[in-house]
Amino acid sequence: MSLFDEIVQPTLLLDEAAARANIARAAGKAKRLGLRFRPHFKTHQSAEMGEWFRPEGVKAITASSLEMAEYFAAAGWKDITIAFPANVRQIPQMDALAERVSLGLLAESVETVEALEKGLQHGADLWIKVDVGGHRTGVDWTQVEQAAAVARAARAGRHLRLRGLLTHAGHTYAERGGAAVRQVYDESVARILSVRQALAGLGLGDLEISVGDTPSVSLVEDLGPVNEIRPGNFVLYDAMQLAQIEACRAEDVAAALACPVVALHPQRSEAVIYGGAIHLSKDTFQYGEARAFGLVCLPEGERWGAPLAGAYVRGLSQEHGILRMDAEDLSRLRVGDVVCILPAHSCLTVQVMRRYRTLDGRWVDTLNH
Amino acid sequence: MSLFDEIVQPTLLLDEAAARANIARAAGKAKRLGLRFRPHFKTHQSAEMGEWFRPEGVKAITASSLEMAEYFAAAGWKDITIAFPANVRQIPQMDALAERVSLGLLAESVETVEALEKGLQHGADLWIKVDVGGHRTGVDWTQVEQAAAVARAARAGRHLRLRGLLTHAGHTYAERGGAAVRQVYDESVARILSVRQALAGLGLGDLEISVGDTPSVSLVEDLGPVNEIRPGNFVLYDAMQLAQIEACRAEDVAAALACPVVALHPQRSEAVIYGGAIHLSKDTFQYGEARAFGLVCLPEGERWGAPLAGAYVRGLSQEHGILRMDAEDLSRLRVGDVVCILPAHSCLTVQVMRRYRTLDGRWVDTLNH
C-alpha cells in the first residue's frame, strides 16, 4: 500500500532526507565560515528532528518561548537561547531552567533587566535585542543611549552575563533573490556593528553579534563579522522561501500537506480540498499578482512532485482550501484524489498540525502532540 | 489573587455568562421563528460548552469534520450534520458514525453520492450543498441541472435519504450592518428557494432548506421560509463580528486572549505582547483603513473592558503581537502588564489555543486538548 493510499485526512508529510540535507548544508556553511550555528527549533518543534542536528556537531539551539526551551531541555539540549523579549511574568520558570541549562535571554529595556536581576537566582546570558530595520521589536539601532542603558544595567547585575547584541533581520522576507537579500543583510550587519562600536566607545566592549534568518543564511555567501547564526525555517523551507524569496529549490522543501480533493469547479477553474486554515494556518505569500496560502503539487511515486505552474491555494476557511489551477491540470483531478500543498509558512503549519508523517509512514511528534 | 495576577503566558479567557447569553438569544430567536436550531460547534469545539446548549432545547448540531462529529457523538449528541463536502476517503468512518447517530452528509456531485451509496452500510441524510454567491463550494444556484443530477442520484440510492438543500452565505462577512447583511441574506434565500422550486418542477420535491451564518442570524429579524439555521460563531463572537460587520455589541464578545506586555515602543506608538500567530491565528478583519489581527482591551476587575478606541494588533509573527495604540493609552502600559486581545476570528483562535480559562479560573477543554 502506498503512502498516498493511506491518506484519509490532511496529513503533514515530512521528507526526512530533504530535511537532513538542509541541516547538513546550513551547518556546513556555518562551519566553513567559522560561525557558531545555533539553529532555531521553532520551525520543526520536534525533539526527534532535533536529534538530526547532533551528527552535524550542533550543541546550541534557539527557542521562541520558555515552553519550547523546557521541551528541548527535557530532550537533552544544554545551551538554549530564548529569542523573544524576556517575559517578566515567567521569571521563576526561567530561573528553574537556568539551573539546568546554559540559558540565554533577551532584553531591550532597563525595566526588564532589573526585573530579571531581581527574580533570578541562577546565572543566565543576556543578549540585547536590536532592531536593525524590521520594526518588530528591539532597541532601534540608532538609539545607542538606550542600548547603553540596558548594557549598563546588565553589567551592574549579579546574575546576568551580558553576552552581546542580537537581531533578526525579518525584513529579508520582503526581498526576492540573492542580490536583494544580501543588500538587506549587509545593511543589517552594518547597523548592528555600528551599535557595537558605539557601545565600545562608551566602555561597553566585548560584545558578540548574533544574527540569522533563513533567506540570508541560504542566499548570502559571506555572512560577515558576526559570531553566531540562528536560522530556523531552512530545515523545512516552504512556498514563501521557494516562490517569493527564491531562497531554496523545490526539492529542498521538506514538508507538504497531503489533502483529499472534495469538490471540483471546472467552470471557475478551481478545486476544493479538505485542508483549511486549521491545517495550513492563514499565512500567505506573494505569488505573481496574488496572495497565496500554498502551492499545489501532485503525488509522484512516494513523494510529491514539483509545484504545478500557476496553481495555488487562493482561499482558506476553517476546513476548506480553494485551489486555483489551469484547466488542463484541473481536468486530471478527481474527487477523492490527494494533492500535496507546500504551505506558505511551514513554522505555522507545523504548529497547527502538531505532528508529521514521514514518507515511509512513521509519525514524528512535536511539542504540541 | 485575581484572574489577571495568574496570567503568565497567552491564555484564552472565556466569559461563560456572555457565551450562555449568546446561546439563549440565538436559540430564542429560532424558537420564535419556528426554525430548527442546529448550531455549528466548530467555533467553541468543546464538549463542556456543548452542554450549555441543552437547557435551550438544542438536540441537533453541526460539525465541520468527521473528527469533530465523532468527538461530539462521544459527548452524547445524536443528530449531527457534517457541513463539509463529504470526503470520500473517510466513508468507512462515516459509516461507523452513522450506525450510532443520525448523521447528515453533504454532497455536490454525482460522483460523491455514488461513492457514498457504494460505501455506506447504514442510512444517512444527504444535503445538497448550494453555492448562493459565496463561491467557496457547492452547486452554483444557477446550475439547476447539476443539482437535479445529484438529487436523482441520491433518491436512487438505498442508504442516503435526500433531505434538502443547504448553503452557507459566507459573503455576509463582507458586509457591514443590518441593512447590508439583510440584503445579502434575502438574496441568498431567494436563490436557494429558486433551486428548490426548479427541482420541484422536475419532480424532485419535499426538500428542506438549511442556512445559517452568524451575521444573518444576529442581524436579520425575519429569516424567511427556511427550515433550519446553523450559525456557529455567535457563541463567542469576535473582533470581526464587532468592528467590521457590527453583528454584536462589545459585551457579547465572550472570548479574549490575555497576553503579557514584553516591550514598549513609544517612538512609534506601539507595544509588543507575548501573543502571536500561534495563539491568535493569522486571520484579519478590516479596521478603518487597516487590516487588523485583533482589538486591544485592558483588564477591568475580573473581566476585560471595552476595546480601546483606535488600538489594534497590526502585526503578528510566531510569538509576537505588535499593538498600535494612541500615545496616551500606551503611556499607561508597563512591561509585565496584561492586555486582552479580542481575536479577529474566534474559531481559529480556539483551534490554536485548544482550551479556555473561565473568568473564575476553571479550565475548559476542546477536542484538541
XYZ file of C-alpha atoms in Angstrom:
738
model
C 0.000 0.000 0.000
C 1.471 3.346 -0.962
C 1.821 6.339 1.310
C -0.907 8.201 -0.544
C -3.397 5.332 -0.365
C -3.340 5.717 3.411
C -4.124 9.450 3.433
C -7.724 9.976 4.562
C -7.448 13.469 6.025
C -4.983 16.387 5.954
C -1.593 14.940 6.852
C 1.701 16.807 7.131
C 4.256 14.830 5.149
C 7.921 15.104 6.043
C 10.752 14.264 3.666
C 13.411 13.263 6.166
C 16.188 13.047 3.583
C 15.498 16.588 2.360
C 15.375 17.931 5.927
C 18.658 16.225 6.816
C 20.269 17.622 3.666
C 19.049 21.118 4.595
C 20.543 20.722 8.063
C 23.872 19.500 6.684
C 24.035 22.379 4.197
C 23.402 25.103 6.802
C 25.677 23.510 9.400
C 28.396 23.101 6.776
C 28.184 26.753 5.852
C 28.484 27.852 9.475
C 31.492 25.576 9.914
C 33.141 26.903 6.749
C 32.630 30.482 7.908
C 33.752 29.739 11.464
C 30.420 30.808 12.983
C 28.533 29.284 15.885
C 25.423 27.583 14.499
C 22.518 27.969 16.916
C 19.559 26.782 14.818
C 16.105 27.974 15.745
C 13.948 24.991 16.640
C 10.666 26.918 16.399
C 10.134 25.647 12.858
C 10.326 21.887 13.323
C 9.303 21.927 17.036
C 10.268 18.275 17.337
C 12.589 16.510 19.789
C 13.118 13.724 17.268
C 14.087 16.124 14.482
C 16.349 17.916 16.941
C 18.418 14.734 17.059
C 19.108 15.104 13.333
C 21.239 18.166 14.154
C 23.613 16.371 16.510
C 25.622 14.493 13.847
C 26.436 17.949 12.428
C 28.019 18.925 15.730
C 25.204 21.231 16.846
C 25.234 21.821 20.613
C 23.464 25.183 20.967
C 19.898 25.937 19.927
C 17.336 28.721 19.825
C 13.744 28.524 21.059
C 10.934 31.067 20.742
C 9.284 30.550 24.117
C 10.037 29.316 27.590
C 7.766 26.311 26.993
C 9.713 25.365 23.870
C 13.003 25.766 25.737
C 11.717 23.490 28.513
C 10.645 20.894 25.945
C 14.068 20.814 24.289
C 15.860 20.895 27.643
C 13.923 17.742 28.526
C 15.233 16.288 25.253
C 18.807 16.836 26.420
C 19.758 20.235 24.974
C 22.042 22.131 27.363
C 22.569 25.512 25.669
C 19.370 27.340 24.728
C 18.638 30.951 23.850
C 15.015 32.066 24.100
C 14.956 34.542 21.210
C 11.987 36.544 22.414
C 11.940 39.593 24.732
C 12.061 38.083 28.228
C 8.538 37.853 29.632
C 8.880 39.103 33.196
C 5.823 37.094 34.258
C 7.782 33.868 33.762
C 10.947 34.645 35.715
C 10.507 31.795 38.240
C 10.198 29.318 35.349
C 13.238 30.851 33.616
C 15.182 30.567 36.829
C 14.339 26.880 37.184
C 15.508 26.320 33.617
C 18.687 28.356 34.173
C 19.604 25.927 36.929
C 19.619 23.052 34.434
C 20.918 24.552 31.179
C 23.046 27.380 29.888
C 20.202 29.803 29.230
C 20.261 32.879 27.005
C 17.654 35.610 27.487
C 16.800 38.775 25.553
C 16.051 42.230 26.863
C 15.586 45.623 25.302
C 14.685 47.729 28.345
C 16.248 48.550 31.688
C 12.986 47.532 33.381
C 13.233 44.009 32.029
C 16.895 43.706 33.034
C 16.097 44.909 36.541
C 13.170 42.504 36.862
C 15.397 39.618 35.752
C 18.148 40.604 38.163
C 15.661 40.786 40.987
C 13.983 37.475 40.192
C 16.779 35.167 39.029
C 18.757 33.074 41.476
C 20.828 31.387 38.750
C 23.069 32.852 36.086
C 21.886 33.487 32.537
C 23.365 35.078 29.420
C 21.767 38.310 28.332
C 21.511 39.470 24.730
C 20.319 42.965 23.902
C 17.710 42.753 21.165
C 18.454 45.310 18.434
C 16.019 46.443 15.743
C 18.019 46.848 12.530
C 15.020 47.879 10.440
C 12.429 45.093 10.735
C 10.429 47.176 13.252
C 9.069 44.220 15.138
C 10.850 44.808 18.411
C 14.265 45.604 19.886
C 16.210 48.762 20.656
C 16.299 50.772 17.454
C 19.861 50.670 16.087
C 20.004 54.475 16.102
C 19.159 54.646 19.841
C 22.621 53.966 21.180
C 21.883 55.582 24.541
C 19.028 53.157 25.108
C 21.253 50.204 24.225
C 23.942 51.555 26.544
C 21.477 51.891 29.417
C 20.380 48.275 29.001
C 24.000 47.134 28.765
C 24.992 49.039 31.905
C 22.035 47.628 33.834
C 23.053 44.118 32.797
C 26.714 44.655 33.690
C 25.675 46.038 37.073
C 23.809 42.865 37.991
C 24.965 39.661 39.655
C 23.023 37.038 37.689
C 23.048 38.240 34.104
C 26.166 37.958 31.960
C 25.965 40.476 29.116
C 26.811 38.396 26.092
C 26.168 40.605 23.104
C 23.783 42.096 20.588
C 21.191 40.025 18.787
C 18.946 40.787 15.844
C 16.580 39.103 13.441
C 16.555 40.853 10.070
C 12.998 39.769 9.344
C 12.722 42.308 6.548
C 14.778 40.000 4.300
C 11.449 38.188 3.904
C 10.205 41.102 1.807
C 13.014 40.646 -0.735
C 13.427 38.367 -3.720
C 16.665 36.686 -4.758
C 20.262 36.692 -3.579
C 21.272 40.236 -4.501
C 18.305 41.891 -2.785
C 18.551 39.704 0.319
C 22.306 40.338 0.533
C 21.740 44.069 0.408
C 19.334 43.938 3.371
C 21.603 41.524 5.221
C 24.732 43.630 4.735
C 22.889 46.753 5.822
C 21.556 44.935 8.906
C 25.002 43.720 9.899
C 26.487 47.176 9.335
C 23.821 48.635 11.626
C 24.311 46.181 14.472
C 28.098 46.557 14.163
C 27.692 50.317 14.443
C 25.826 49.796 17.726
C 28.626 47.550 18.984
C 31.240 50.120 18.029
C 29.338 52.935 19.715
C 28.936 50.869 22.889
C 32.641 50.036 22.864
C 33.296 53.777 22.691
C 31.225 54.115 25.875
C 33.317 51.490 27.626
C 30.869 48.669 26.948
C 33.102 46.337 24.969
C 33.495 42.635 24.201
C 30.025 42.090 22.797
C 29.219 39.214 20.467
C 26.895 39.547 17.481
C 24.091 37.051 16.837
C 22.043 37.250 13.635
C 20.116 34.901 11.475
C 17.179 34.411 9.220
C 16.693 31.764 6.582
C 16.820 33.977 3.474
C 20.215 35.413 4.469
C 21.730 32.134 5.572
C 20.523 30.479 2.364
C 21.478 33.185 -0.119
C 24.365 35.228 1.279
C 27.790 33.670 0.772
C 29.809 35.843 3.154
C 27.919 36.390 6.396
C 30.469 38.925 7.603
C 31.994 39.558 11.024
C 29.276 38.016 13.183
C 29.669 35.327 15.852
C 26.502 33.294 15.653
C 23.692 32.496 13.196
C 20.195 31.376 14.219
C 18.137 30.412 11.147
C 15.145 28.136 11.678
C 12.917 27.795 8.646
C 15.680 26.298 6.431
C 15.103 22.831 7.892
C 11.779 22.581 6.043
C 11.597 25.678 3.843
C 8.159 26.430 2.328
C 6.328 28.106 -0.539
C 7.314 31.593 0.623
C 11.019 30.708 0.616
C 10.662 28.944 -2.727
C 8.402 31.176 -4.785
C 8.534 34.603 -3.141
C 12.085 34.914 -1.775
C 13.717 32.295 -4.025
C 15.823 31.095 -1.097
C 15.617 27.381 -1.959
C 14.944 24.885 -4.727
C 11.684 22.932 -4.984
C 13.447 19.731 -3.899
C 14.642 21.413 -0.687
C 11.087 21.914 0.608
C 10.822 19.105 3.146
C 7.181 19.347 4.267
C 3.888 19.291 2.382
C 0.298 18.921 3.493
C -1.413 15.969 1.793
C -5.125 16.748 1.334
C -8.083 14.898 -0.213
C -9.928 16.630 -3.061
C -13.606 17.008 -2.138
C -15.096 19.080 -4.975
C -14.256 20.268 -8.487
C -15.393 23.547 -10.039
C -14.230 23.481 -13.661
C -16.409 26.472 -14.572
C -14.195 28.671 -12.390
C -11.021 26.565 -12.759
C -10.954 25.669 -9.066
C -10.906 22.627 -6.830
C -11.793 22.325 -3.152
C -9.686 20.276 -0.756
C -10.167 19.037 2.772
C -7.377 21.188 4.189
C -8.106 24.650 5.583
C -6.917 27.293 7.991
C -6.768 24.803 10.860
C -4.324 22.677 8.844
C -2.190 25.197 6.932
C -2.591 28.317 9.106
C -3.621 31.523 7.356
C -0.222 32.864 6.391
C 0.231 33.997 2.795
C 2.993 34.818 0.341
C 3.145 36.830 -2.836
C 2.625 34.670 -5.909
C 2.604 36.797 -9.037
C -0.265 39.209 -8.508
C -1.980 37.016 -5.921
C -1.700 36.435 -2.193
C -1.439 32.656 -1.910
C -1.738 30.255 1.024
C 0.261 27.500 -0.646
C 1.486 25.876 -3.849
C -0.079 22.772 -5.358
C 1.832 19.559 -6.127
C 0.693 16.101 -7.146
C 1.914 12.815 -5.688
C 4.747 11.271 -7.703
C 5.654 7.812 -6.508
C 6.290 8.056 -2.779
C 6.969 11.828 -2.738
C 5.271 14.939 -4.025
C 6.286 16.338 -7.398
C 7.268 19.864 -8.400
C 4.644 22.596 -7.907
C 2.167 22.859 -10.782
C 2.874 26.056 -12.705
C 0.308 28.734 -11.932
C -1.561 26.630 -9.364
C -2.027 27.963 -5.839
C -4.289 27.969 -2.798
C -6.325 31.138 -3.258
C -8.547 30.872 -0.196
C -8.881 29.075 3.109
C -11.735 28.761 5.512
C -11.718 26.647 8.646
C -11.569 23.264 6.862
C -11.754 24.174 3.144
C -8.904 25.076 0.825
C -9.730 26.572 -2.572
C -7.195 25.757 -5.294
C -6.925 27.782 -8.457
C -5.269 25.871 -11.268
C -5.204 25.769 -15.030
C -7.949 23.913 -16.848
C -5.737 21.111 -18.069
C -4.317 20.301 -14.632
C -7.795 20.521 -13.163
C -9.214 18.165 -15.771
C -6.921 15.420 -14.466
C -8.121 15.723 -10.861
C -10.904 13.553 -9.444
C -12.883 13.805 -6.236
C -11.047 11.580 -3.764
C -7.581 12.235 -5.219
C -4.837 13.516 -2.938
C -2.915 16.714 -3.651
C 0.100 17.993 -1.717
C 0.242 21.629 -0.652
C 3.525 23.395 0.031
C 2.464 25.708 2.861
C 3.076 29.459 2.738
C 4.854 29.299 6.090
C 5.934 25.911 7.369
C 6.540 27.005 11.004
C 2.850 27.803 11.460
C 1.678 24.707 9.598
C 3.775 22.537 11.908
C 2.272 24.313 14.889
C -1.335 23.659 13.841
C -0.730 20.109 12.541
C 1.277 19.072 15.622
C 2.883 16.001 14.045
C 4.408 14.785 10.808
C 4.253 11.613 8.828
C 7.490 10.616 7.113
C 7.468 9.332 3.544
C 7.976 5.826 4.919
C 4.905 6.150 7.131
C 6.383 6.888 10.558
C 4.789 9.527 12.838
C 7.108 12.237 14.192
C 5.763 14.189 17.161
C 6.277 17.842 18.095
C 5.988 19.657 21.397
C 2.243 20.013 20.780
C 1.491 16.323 20.331
C -5.358 36.537 43.861
C -7.088 37.964 40.820
C -7.507 36.222 37.497
C -5.005 38.535 35.839
C -2.335 38.022 38.502
C -2.213 34.377 37.463
C -1.667 35.049 33.752
C 1.943 34.255 32.845
C 1.532 33.394 29.164
C -1.115 33.807 26.443
C -4.358 32.467 27.886
C -7.740 32.302 26.175
C -10.265 33.754 28.600
C -13.888 32.688 28.369
C -16.778 34.710 29.753
C -19.236 31.906 30.449
C -22.125 34.237 31.260
C -21.725 36.088 27.950
C -21.500 32.821 25.998
C -24.608 31.446 27.699
C -26.472 34.684 26.955
C -25.435 34.448 23.292
C -26.723 30.871 23.159
C -30.029 31.810 24.784
C -30.508 34.734 22.393
C -29.919 32.681 19.227
C -31.950 29.711 20.465
C -34.767 32.044 21.463
C -34.837 33.600 18.025
C -35.014 30.201 16.324
C -37.846 29.195 18.655
C -39.739 32.419 17.981
C -39.390 31.933 14.234
C -40.276 28.236 14.413
C -36.947 27.131 12.918
C -34.817 24.139 13.808
C -31.684 25.405 15.554
C -28.686 23.279 14.598
C -25.762 25.329 15.974
C -22.351 24.836 14.454
C -19.967 23.588 17.118
C -16.822 24.358 15.091
C -16.402 27.654 16.929
C -16.334 26.539 20.551
C -15.130 22.960 19.812
C -15.838 21.979 23.410
C -17.911 19.125 24.842
C -18.398 21.098 28.044
C -19.661 24.180 26.221
C -21.898 21.929 24.146
C -23.748 21.140 27.374
C -24.652 24.825 27.696
C -26.928 24.407 24.656
C -29.061 21.630 26.137
C -31.084 23.802 28.549
C -32.192 25.742 25.447
C -33.659 22.566 23.980
C -30.938 22.034 21.376
C -30.807 18.429 20.151
C -29.235 18.761 16.679
C -25.785 20.138 15.936
C -23.411 20.874 13.074
C -19.746 19.854 12.862
C -17.123 20.770 10.271
C -15.266 17.469 10.107
C -15.761 13.798 10.755
C -13.336 14.020 13.690
C -15.378 16.802 15.266
C -18.592 14.830 14.726
C -17.023 11.789 16.416
C -15.924 13.940 19.348
C -19.418 15.339 19.903
C -21.031 11.937 19.338
C -18.855 10.655 22.181
C -20.243 13.545 24.249
C -23.779 12.262 23.696
C -25.023 14.207 20.654
C -27.292 12.044 18.498
C -28.115 14.251 15.492
C -25.089 15.686 13.697
C -24.634 17.216 10.255
C -21.081 17.383 8.923
C -21.337 20.653 6.987
C -18.434 19.991 4.646
C -18.453 18.234 1.244
C -18.291 14.535 2.138
C -14.683 13.335 1.923
C -14.929 10.028 0.096
C -11.697 8.829 1.719
C -13.477 8.642 5.081
C -16.578 6.661 4.150
C -15.833 3.714 6.490
C -15.510 6.152 9.405
C -18.737 7.927 8.365
C -20.485 4.604 8.191
C -19.391 3.682 11.711
C -20.707 7.020 12.943
C -23.979 6.614 11.006
C -24.595 3.432 12.974
C -24.565 5.397 16.230
C -26.120 8.770 15.395
C -28.491 10.382 12.951
C -25.843 11.628 10.528
C -26.213 14.331 7.897
C -23.759 14.497 4.987
C -23.206 16.985 2.175
C -22.605 16.335 -1.495
C -22.441 18.478 -4.582
C -21.512 15.903 -7.232
C -22.945 12.653 -8.535
C -19.540 11.016 -8.009
C -19.636 11.738 -4.291
C -23.212 10.467 -3.967
C -22.319 7.276 -5.802
C -19.225 6.727 -3.658
C -21.325 7.197 -0.510
C -24.007 4.818 -1.750
C -21.393 2.226 -2.550
C -19.553 2.546 0.749
C -22.248 3.121 3.370
C -23.968 0.239 5.110
C -26.066 2.494 7.347
C -28.534 5.214 6.488
C -27.591 8.893 6.422
C -29.319 12.138 5.479
C -27.987 13.865 2.403
C -27.996 17.612 1.879
C -27.068 19.111 -1.475
C -24.598 21.924 -0.934
C -25.644 25.001 -2.924
C -23.433 27.992 -3.705
C -25.623 31.096 -3.438
C -22.803 33.503 -4.244
C -20.031 32.909 -1.698
C -18.034 30.917 -4.291
C -16.390 28.643 -1.784
C -18.027 25.414 -2.835
C -21.406 23.884 -3.690
C -23.504 23.543 -6.829
C -23.897 27.031 -8.244
C -27.504 28.132 -7.714
C -27.893 28.749 -11.453
C -26.866 25.159 -12.313
C -30.207 23.514 -11.685
C -29.404 20.524 -13.904
C -26.365 19.736 -11.779
C -28.444 19.966 -8.593
C -31.090 17.741 -10.185
C -28.495 15.123 -11.152
C -27.194 14.986 -7.577
C -30.753 14.797 -6.225
C -31.689 11.969 -8.584
C -28.551 10.025 -7.696
C -29.397 10.383 -4.007
C -33.039 9.364 -4.497
C -31.906 6.340 -6.498
C -29.807 5.009 -3.631
C -30.666 2.758 -0.712
C -28.670 4.364 2.093
C -28.960 8.093 1.544
C -32.157 9.963 2.358
C -32.263 13.192 0.368
C -33.133 15.767 2.981
C -32.784 19.116 1.285
C -30.636 22.000 0.135
C -28.022 23.587 2.348
C -25.986 26.747 1.992
C -23.647 28.969 3.942
C -23.912 32.577 2.807
C -20.330 33.337 3.811
C -20.368 36.532 1.792
C -22.386 38.217 4.551
C -18.972 38.512 6.225
C -18.029 41.151 3.662
C -20.928 43.399 4.702
C -21.366 45.924 7.485
C -24.539 46.446 9.481
C -28.050 45.058 9.469
C -29.332 46.508 6.201
C -26.398 45.288 4.118
C -26.338 41.852 5.742
C -30.106 41.509 5.279
C -29.786 42.303 1.598
C -27.225 39.520 1.083
C -29.236 37.149 3.254
C -32.511 37.792 1.434
C -30.819 37.361 -1.925
C -29.210 34.104 -0.740
C -32.521 32.706 0.467
C -34.246 33.755 -2.749
C -31.570 31.921 -4.725
C -31.754 28.677 -2.780
C -35.573 28.803 -2.889
C -35.383 29.190 -6.660
C -33.321 25.988 -6.818
C -35.908 24.195 -4.687
C -38.718 25.414 -6.896
C -36.915 24.345 -10.065
C -36.219 20.901 -8.607
C -39.866 20.549 -7.583
C -40.754 21.314 -11.189
C -38.546 18.378 -12.185
C -40.375 16.070 -9.807
C -37.795 16.409 -7.040
C -39.973 17.816 -4.283
C -40.164 17.916 -0.488
C -36.751 19.435 0.098
C -35.888 21.279 3.293
C -33.751 24.425 3.355
C -30.831 24.809 5.767
C -28.961 28.121 6.019
C -27.012 29.965 8.604
C -24.167 32.279 9.319
C -23.657 34.450 12.361
C -24.091 37.883 10.726
C -27.511 36.935 9.325
C -28.750 35.197 12.438
C -27.614 38.143 14.559
C -28.868 40.983 12.381
C -31.808 39.775 10.286
C -35.144 39.792 12.078
C -37.172 37.693 9.643
C -35.152 34.724 8.436
C -37.788 33.807 5.870
C -39.181 30.457 4.733
C -36.252 28.232 5.727
C -36.333 25.134 7.931
C -33.058 25.182 9.790
C -30.334 27.635 10.860
C -26.722 26.657 11.593
C -24.771 29.646 12.965
C -21.614 28.927 14.952
C -19.528 31.986 15.695
C -22.300 33.733 17.694
C -21.438 31.743 20.827
C -18.209 33.723 21.229
C -18.328 36.432 18.550
C -15.040 38.265 17.887
C -13.464 41.486 16.644
C -14.606 40.878 13.068
C -18.243 40.495 14.136
C -17.953 43.509 16.442
C -15.948 46.059 14.476
C -16.213 45.015 10.827
C -19.697 43.500 10.465
C -21.282 45.152 13.521
C -23.147 41.941 14.309
C -22.755 42.164 18.090
C -22.071 44.501 20.998
C -18.715 44.641 22.790
C -20.205 42.912 25.836
C -21.339 39.967 23.696
C -17.759 39.003 22.787
C -17.185 36.044 25.092
C -13.510 35.214 24.469
C -10.325 37.263 24.681
C -6.664 36.325 24.663
C -4.866 37.604 27.767
C -1.241 38.423 26.891
C 1.745 39.811 28.818
C 3.325 43.028 27.515
C 7.016 42.416 26.789
C 8.217 45.647 25.165
C 7.125 49.252 24.654
C 7.972 51.408 21.635
C 6.625 54.893 22.392
C 8.570 56.428 19.494
C 6.328 54.519 17.070
C 3.276 54.326 19.369
C 3.459 50.539 19.615
C 3.728 47.817 22.229
C 4.821 44.203 21.833
C 2.978 41.374 23.542
C 3.716 37.717 24.118
C 0.881 36.517 21.907
C 1.454 35.785 18.218
C 0.239 33.786 15.264
C 0.393 30.533 17.224
C -2.014 31.995 19.798
C -4.398 34.177 17.763
C -4.079 32.594 14.288
C -3.353 34.932 11.390
C -6.873 35.897 10.415
C -7.587 39.597 9.950
C -10.517 41.970 9.721
C -10.962 45.434 8.296
C -10.476 48.117 10.931
C -10.757 51.553 9.385
C -8.016 51.643 6.774
C -6.028 48.822 8.387
C -6.077 45.037 8.316
C -6.081 44.100 11.999
C -5.477 40.825 13.840
C -7.381 41.869 16.943
C -8.667 44.662 19.159
C -6.993 45.716 22.388
C -8.732 45.802 25.784
C -7.432 46.289 29.305
C -8.373 44.218 32.345
C -11.204 45.755 34.364
C -11.820 43.930 37.606
C -12.289 40.271 36.757
C -13.191 40.830 33.077
C -11.769 42.727 30.149
C -13.044 46.226 29.417
C -14.303 47.762 26.180
C -11.828 47.899 23.266
C -9.529 50.926 23.373
C -10.533 53.325 20.602
C -8.106 53.174 17.699
C -5.975 50.410 19.222
C -5.411 47.195 17.272
C -3.000 44.353 16.617
C -1.192 45.480 13.476
C 1.204 42.559 13.087
C 1.826 39.013 14.263
C 4.818 36.779 13.998
C 5.092 33.338 15.533
C 5.064 34.502 19.179
C 4.992 38.327 18.920
C 1.977 40.582 18.590
C 2.527 44.228 17.657
C -0.089 46.609 19.070
C -0.650 50.038 17.636
C -2.329 52.374 20.095
C -2.588 56.057 20.856
C 0.177 57.699 22.846
C -1.923 58.288 25.939
C -3.098 54.677 26.212
C 0.434 53.488 25.550
C 1.850 55.743 28.251
C -0.195 53.852 30.841
C 1.169 50.432 29.855
C 4.145 48.842 31.600
C 6.280 45.849 30.689
C 4.718 42.922 32.539
C 1.148 44.253 32.330
C -1.548 42.055 30.823
C -3.701 43.180 27.899
C -6.683 41.311 26.468
C -6.992 40.876 22.718
C -10.345 40.303 21.037
C -9.292 37.979 18.211
C -10.140 38.704 14.573
C -11.719 35.273 14.245
C -12.521 33.361 17.407
C -12.991 29.936 15.731
C -9.344 29.850 14.675
C -8.084 31.231 17.982
C -9.916 28.454 19.821
C -8.372 25.915 17.469
C -4.790 27.064 18.112
C -5.242 27.696 21.860
C -7.024 24.371 22.452
C -8.503 25.291 25.824
C -10.109 28.170 27.667
C -9.864 29.591 31.119
C -13.116 30.900 32.574
C -13.204 34.187 34.453
C -13.421 32.203 37.690
C -10.258 30.288 36.822
C -11.601 26.948 35.580
C -10.058 25.257 32.501
C -12.469 24.243 29.729
C -11.097 21.742 27.214
C -11.789 21.411 23.494
C -11.440 18.489 21.120
C -7.767 19.396 20.677
C -6.808 19.260 24.347
